[in-house]
Amino acid sequence: MTRKSILIIDDCENFRMVVSNILLDAGYIVQAASCPYDAFDLIRKENFDIILCDLHMPFTYGEDAQEFQTSYQVGIMTIKELQGLFPDIPVIALSATDPDDLGRIKSALQGISAFSKPHNKQGLLAILNQIQEYSIDIECVQ
């Protein structure tokens, strides 16, 4: 079995670190970006099998960050752009929002998988297994 590579896009350093360690322990190859701007740089240089993307984050950091407001719109736009540019890479939207808001956001994502941020290792790995099984089903149908 080949090792899957995952890109994590999240502005919370602690979340990136914890998730990276869980995924590394599970045998994944992991890269992380703190904002969409950095993520697109990584994607241009490397191939990823799966992308985990936070929904509530700024577009960039530094002086440019003052021009962008942290919002769900940044996450939704980033995810839609990722899907448009890289349709073969499953993108998983993650959010720490309450379930009611997540339902509304899911409709804006138009079929892209969205989950509440997992609170434990099993939850994260279950999300990845679900997405990978879904991807396999799609590949078998084509």
mmCIF file with all atom_site columns, N, CA, C and O in Angstrom, residues 5-30:
data_model
loop_
_atom_site.group_PDB
_atom_site.id
_atom_site.type_symbol
_atom_site.label_atom_id
_atom_site.label_alt_id
_atom_site.label_comp_id
_atom_site.label_asym_id
_atom_site.label_entity_id
_atom_site.label_seq_id
_atom_site.pdbx_PDB_ins_code
_atom_site.Cartn_x
_atom_site.Cartn_y
_atom_site.Cartn_z
_atom_site.occupancy
_atom_site.B_iso_or_equiv
_atom_site.pdbx_formal_charge
_atom_site.auth_seq_id
_atom_site.auth_comp_id
_atom_site.auth_asym_id
_atom_site.auth_atom_id
_atom_site.pdbx_PDB_model_num
ATOM 1   N N  . SER A 1 5  ? -0.517 11.138 0.887  1.00 0.00 ? 5  SER A N  1
ATOM 2   C CA . SER A 1 5  ? -0.028 12.440 1.335  1.00 0.00 ? 5  SER A CA 1
ATOM 3   C C  . SER A 1 5  ? -1.218 13.367 1.587  1.00 0.00 ? 5  SER A C  1
ATOM 4   O O  . SER A 1 5  ? -2.172 13.397 0.814  1.00 0.00 ? 5  SER A O  1
ATOM 5   N N  . ILE A 1 6  ? -1.136 14.097 2.681  1.00 0.00 ? 6  ILE A N  1
ATOM 6   C CA . ILE A 1 6  ? -2.223 14.969 3.098  1.00 0.00 ? 6  ILE A CA 1
ATOM 7   C C  . ILE A 1 6  ? -1.683 16.370 3.331  1.00 0.00 ? 6  ILE A C  1
ATOM 8   O O  . ILE A 1 6  ? -0.633 16.551 3.951  1.00 0.00 ? 6  ILE A O  1
ATOM 9   N N  . LEU A 1 7  ? -2.428 17.353 2.841  1.00 0.00 ? 7  LEU A N  1
ATOM 10  C CA . LEU A 1 7  ? -2.143 18.755 3.124  1.00 0.00 ? 7  LEU A CA 1
ATOM 11  C C  . LEU A 1 7  ? -3.179 19.253 4.122  1.00 0.00 ? 7  LEU A C  1
ATOM 12  O O  . LEU A 1 7  ? -4.381 19.096 3.895  1.00 0.00 ? 7  LEU A O  1
ATOM 13  N N  . ILE A 1 8  ? -2.716 19.840 5.208  1.00 0.00 ? 8  ILE A N  1
ATOM 14  C CA . ILE A 1 8  ? -3.593 20.443 6.206  1.00 0.00 ? 8  ILE A CA 1
ATOM 15  C C  . ILE A 1 8  ? -3.501 21.955 6.043  1.00 0.00 ? 8  ILE A C  1
ATOM 16  O O  . ILE A 1 8  ? -2.405 22.517 6.077  1.00 0.00 ? 8  ILE A O  1
ATOM 17  N N  . ILE A 1 9  ? -4.641 22.611 5.859  1.00 0.00 ? 9  ILE A N  1
ATOM 18  C CA . ILE A 1 9  ? -4.685 24.070 5.780  1.00 0.00 ? 9  ILE A CA 1
ATOM 19  C C  . ILE A 1 9  ? -5.508 24.554 6.966  1.00 0.00 ? 9  ILE A C  1
ATOM 20  O O  . ILE A 1 9  ? -6.726 24.345 7.015  1.00 0.00 ? 9  ILE A O  1
ATOM 21  N N  . ASP A 1 10 ? -4.841 25.176 7.923  1.00 0.00 ? 10 ASP A N  1
ATOM 22  C CA . ASP A 1 10 ? -5.523 25.641 9.125  1.00 0.00 ? 10 ASP A CA 1
ATOM 23  C C  . ASP A 1 10 ? -4.692 26.737 9.773  1.00 0.00 ? 10 ASP A C  1
ATOM 24  O O  . ASP A 1 10 ? -3.474 26.611 9.862  1.00 0.00 ? 10 ASP A O  1
ATOM 25  N N  . ASP A 1 11 ? -5.338 27.802 10.212 1.00 0.00 ? 11 ASP A N  1
ATOM 26  C CA . ASP A 1 11 ? -4.597 28.910 10.817 1.00 0.00 ? 11 ASP A CA 1
ATOM 27  C C  . ASP A 1 11 ? -4.220 28.662 12.264 1.00 0.00 ? 11 ASP A C  1
ATOM 28  O O  . ASP A 1 11 ? -3.409 29.388 12.827 1.00 0.00 ? 11 ASP A O  1
ATOM 29  N N  . CYS A 1 12 ? -4.745 27.611 12.887 1.00 0.00 ? 12 CYS A N  1
ATOM 30  C CA . CYS A 1 12 ? -4.431 27.290 14.280 1.00 0.00 ? 12 CYS A CA 1
ATOM 31  C C  . CYS A 1 12 ? -3.208 26.374 14.325 1.00 0.00 ? 12 CYS A C  1
ATOM 32  O O  . CYS A 1 12 ? -3.287 25.202 13.941 1.00 0.00 ? 12 CYS A O  1
ATOM 33  N N  . GLU A 1 13 ? -2.104 26.916 14.810 1.00 0.00 ? 13 GLU A N  1
ATOM 34  C CA . GLU A 1 13 ? -0.856 26.143 14.847 1.00 0.00 ? 13 GLU A CA 1
ATOM 35  C C  . GLU A 1 13 ? -0.992 24.878 15.680 1.00 0.00 ? 13 GLU A C  1
ATOM 36  O O  . GLU A 1 13 ? -0.511 23.812 15.291 1.00 0.00 ? 13 GLU A O  1
ATOM 37  N N  . ASN A 1 14 ? -1.680 24.966 16.814 1.00 0.00 ? 14 ASN A N  1
ATOM 38  C CA . ASN A 1 14 ? -1.846 23.807 17.675 1.00 0.00 ? 14 ASN A CA 1
ATOM 39  C C  . ASN A 1 14 ? -2.628 22.699 16.966 1.00 0.00 ? 14 ASN A C  1
ATOM 40  O O  . ASN A 1 14 ? -2.268 21.520 17.035 1.00 0.00 ? 14 ASN A O  1
ATOM 41  N N  . PHE A 1 15 ? -3.697 23.068 16.260 1.00 0.00 ? 15 PHE A N  1
ATOM 42  C CA . PHE A 1 15 ? -4.480 22.072 15.519 1.00 0.00 ? 15 PHE A CA 1
ATOM 43  C C  . PHE A 1 15 ? -3.625 21.408 14.440 1.00 0.00 ? 15 PHE A C  1
ATOM 44  O O  . PHE A 1 15 ? -3.641 20.191 14.291 1.00 0.00 ? 15 PHE A O  1
ATOM 45  N N  . ARG A 1 16 ? -2.876 22.221 13.682 1.00 0.00 ? 16 ARG A N  1
ATOM 46  C CA . ARG A 1 16 ? -2.004 21.653 12.637 1.00 0.00 ? 16 ARG A CA 1
ATOM 47  C C  . ARG A 1 16 ? -1.014 20.668 13.229 1.00 0.00 ? 16 ARG A C  1
ATOM 48  O O  . ARG A 1 16 ? -0.783 19.598 12.670 1.00 0.00 ? 16 ARG A O  1
ATOM 49  N N  . MET A 1 17 ? -0.425 21.015 14.363 1.00 0.00 ? 17 MET A N  1
ATOM 50  C CA . MET A 1 17 ? 0.579  20.160 14.985 1.00 0.00 ? 17 MET A CA 1
ATOM 51  C C  . MET A 1 17 ? -0.033 18.844 15.479 1.00 0.00 ? 17 MET A C  1
ATOM 52  O O  . MET A 1 17 ? 0.491  17.762 15.211 1.00 0.00 ? 17 MET A O  1
ATOM 53  N N  . VAL A 1 18 ? -1.159 18.934 16.170 1.00 0.00 ? 18 VAL A N  1
ATOM 54  C CA . VAL A 1 18 ? -1.799 17.730 16.707 1.00 0.00 ? 18 VAL A CA 1
ATOM 55  C C  . VAL A 1 18 ? -2.245 16.810 15.573 1.00 0.00 ? 18 VAL A C  1
ATOM 56  O O  . VAL A 1 18 ? -1.973 15.605 15.585 1.00 0.00 ? 18 VAL A O  1
ATOM 57  N N  . VAL A 1 19 ? -2.926 17.376 14.580 1.00 0.00 ? 19 VAL A N  1
ATOM 58  C CA . VAL A 1 19 ? -3.410 16.565 13.458 1.00 0.00 ? 19 VAL A CA 1
ATOM 59  C C  . VAL A 1 19 ? -2.234 15.975 12.666 1.00 0.00 ? 19 VAL A C  1
ATOM 60  O O  . VAL A 1 19 ? -2.269 14.811 12.271 1.00 0.00 ? 19 VAL A O  1
ATOM 61  N N  . SER A 1 20 ? -1.202 16.771 12.464 1.00 0.00 ? 20 SER A N  1
ATOM 62  C CA . SER A 1 20 ? -0.018 16.260 11.754 1.00 0.00 ? 20 SER A CA 1
ATOM 63  C C  . SER A 1 20 ? 0.569  15.053 12.467 1.00 0.00 ? 20 SER A C  1
ATOM 64  O O  . SER A 1 20 ? 0.888  14.036 11.836 1.00 0.00 ? 20 SER A O  1
ATOM 65  N N  . ASN A 1 21 ? 0.703  15.143 13.781 1.00 0.00 ? 21 ASN A N  1
ATOM 66  C CA . ASN A 1 21 ? 1.262  14.019 14.543 1.00 0.00 ? 21 ASN A CA 1
ATOM 67  C C  . ASN A 1 21 ? 0.381  12.778 14.472 1.00 0.00 ? 21 ASN A C  1
ATOM 68  O O  . ASN A 1 21 ? 0.880  11.659 14.332 1.00 0.00 ? 21 ASN A O  1
ATOM 69  N N  . ILE A 1 22 ? -0.921 12.967 14.560 1.00 0.00 ? 22 ILE A N  1
ATOM 70  C CA . ILE A 1 22 ? -1.843 11.825 14.447 1.00 0.00 ? 22 ILE A CA 1
ATOM 71  C C  . ILE A 1 22 ? -1.692 11.163 13.083 1.00 0.00 ? 22 ILE A C  1
ATOM 72  O O  . ILE A 1 22 ? -1.603 9.936  12.973 1.00 0.00 ? 22 ILE A O  1
ATOM 73  N N  . LEU A 1 23 ? -1.662 11.982 12.037 1.00 0.00 ? 23 LEU A N  1
ATOM 74  C CA . LEU A 1 23 ? -1.577 11.433 10.678 1.00 0.00 ? 23 LEU A CA 1
ATOM 75  C C  . LEU A 1 23 ? -0.226 10.792 10.402 1.00 0.00 ? 23 LEU A C  1
ATOM 76  O O  . LEU A 1 23 ? -0.151 9.744  9.742  1.00 0.00 ? 23 LEU A O  1
ATOM 77  N N  . LEU A 1 24 ? 0.844  11.381 10.914 1.00 0.00 ? 24 LEU A N  1
ATOM 78  C CA . LEU A 1 24 ? 2.169  10.773 10.754 1.00 0.00 ? 24 LEU A CA 1
ATOM 79  C C  . LEU A 1 24 ? 2.212  9.407  11.440 1.00 0.00 ? 24 LEU A C  1
ATOM 80  O O  . LEU A 1 24 ? 2.727  8.441  10.870 1.00 0.00 ? 24 LEU A O  1
ATOM 81  N N  . ASP A 1 25 ? 1.655  9.331  12.647 1.00 0.00 ? 25 ASP A N  1
ATOM 82  C CA . ASP A 1 25 ? 1.597  8.056  13.369 1.00 0.00 ? 25 ASP A CA 1
ATOM 83  C C  . ASP A 1 25 ? 0.765  7.018  12.628 1.00 0.00 ? 25 ASP A C  1
ATOM 84  O O  . ASP A 1 25 ? 1.016  5.821  12.736 1.00 0.00 ? 25 ASP A O  1
ATOM 85  N N  . ALA A 1 26 ? -0.233 7.480  11.871 1.00 0.00 ? 26 ALA A N  1
ATOM 86  C CA . ALA A 1 26 ? -1.106 6.569  11.111 1.00 0.00 ? 26 ALA A CA 1
ATOM 87  C C  . ALA A 1 26 ? -0.489 6.196  9.759  1.00 0.00 ? 26 ALA A C  1
ATOM 88  O O  . ALA A 1 26 ? -1.099 5.452  8.990  1.00 0.00 ? 26 ALA A O  1
ATOM 89  N N  . GLY A 1 27 ? 0.695  6.725  9.448  1.00 0.00 ? 27 GLY A N  1
ATOM 90  C CA . GLY A 1 27 ? 1.383  6.334  8.229  1.00 0.00 ? 27 GLY A CA 1
ATOM 91  C C  . GLY A 1 27 ? 1.220  7.273  7.045  1.00 0.00 ? 27 GLY A C  1
ATOM 92  O O  . GLY A 1 27 ? 1.633  6.955  5.934  1.00 0.00 ? 27 GLY A O  1
ATOM 93  N N  . TYR A 1 28 ? 0.612  8.436  7.254  1.00 0.00 ? 28 TYR A N  1
ATOM 94  C CA . TYR A 1 28 ? 0.443  9.392  6.169  1.00 0.00 ? 28 TYR A CA 1
ATOM 95  C C  . TYR A 1 28 ? 1.698  10.266 6.034  1.00 0.00 ? 28 TYR A C  1
ATOM 96  O O  . TYR A 1 28 ? 2.455  10.444 6.989  1.00 0.00 ? 28 TYR A O  1
ATOM 97  N N  . ILE A 1 29 ? 1.877  10.828 4.873  1.00 0.00 ? 29 ILE A N  1
ATOM 98  C CA . ILE A 1 29 ? 2.874  11.868 4.635  1.00 0.00 ? 29 ILE A CA 1
ATOM 99  C C  . ILE A 1 29 ? 2.111  13.187 4.794  1.00 0.00 ? 29 ILE A C  1
ATOM 100 O O  . ILE A 1 29 ? 1.048  13.351 4.191  1.00 0.00 ? 29 ILE A O  1
ATOM 101 N N  . VAL A 1 30 ? 2.629  14.108 5.591  1.00 0.00 ? 30 VAL A N  1
ATOM 102 C CA . VAL A 1 30 ? 1.858  15.300 5.954  1.00 0.00 ? 30 VAL A CA 1
ATOM 103 C C  . VAL A 1 30 ? 2.650  16.578 5.684  1.00 0.00 ? 30 VAL A C  1
ATOM 104 O O  . VAL A 1 30 ? 3.834  16.664 5.996  1.00 0.00 ? 30 VAL A O  1
#
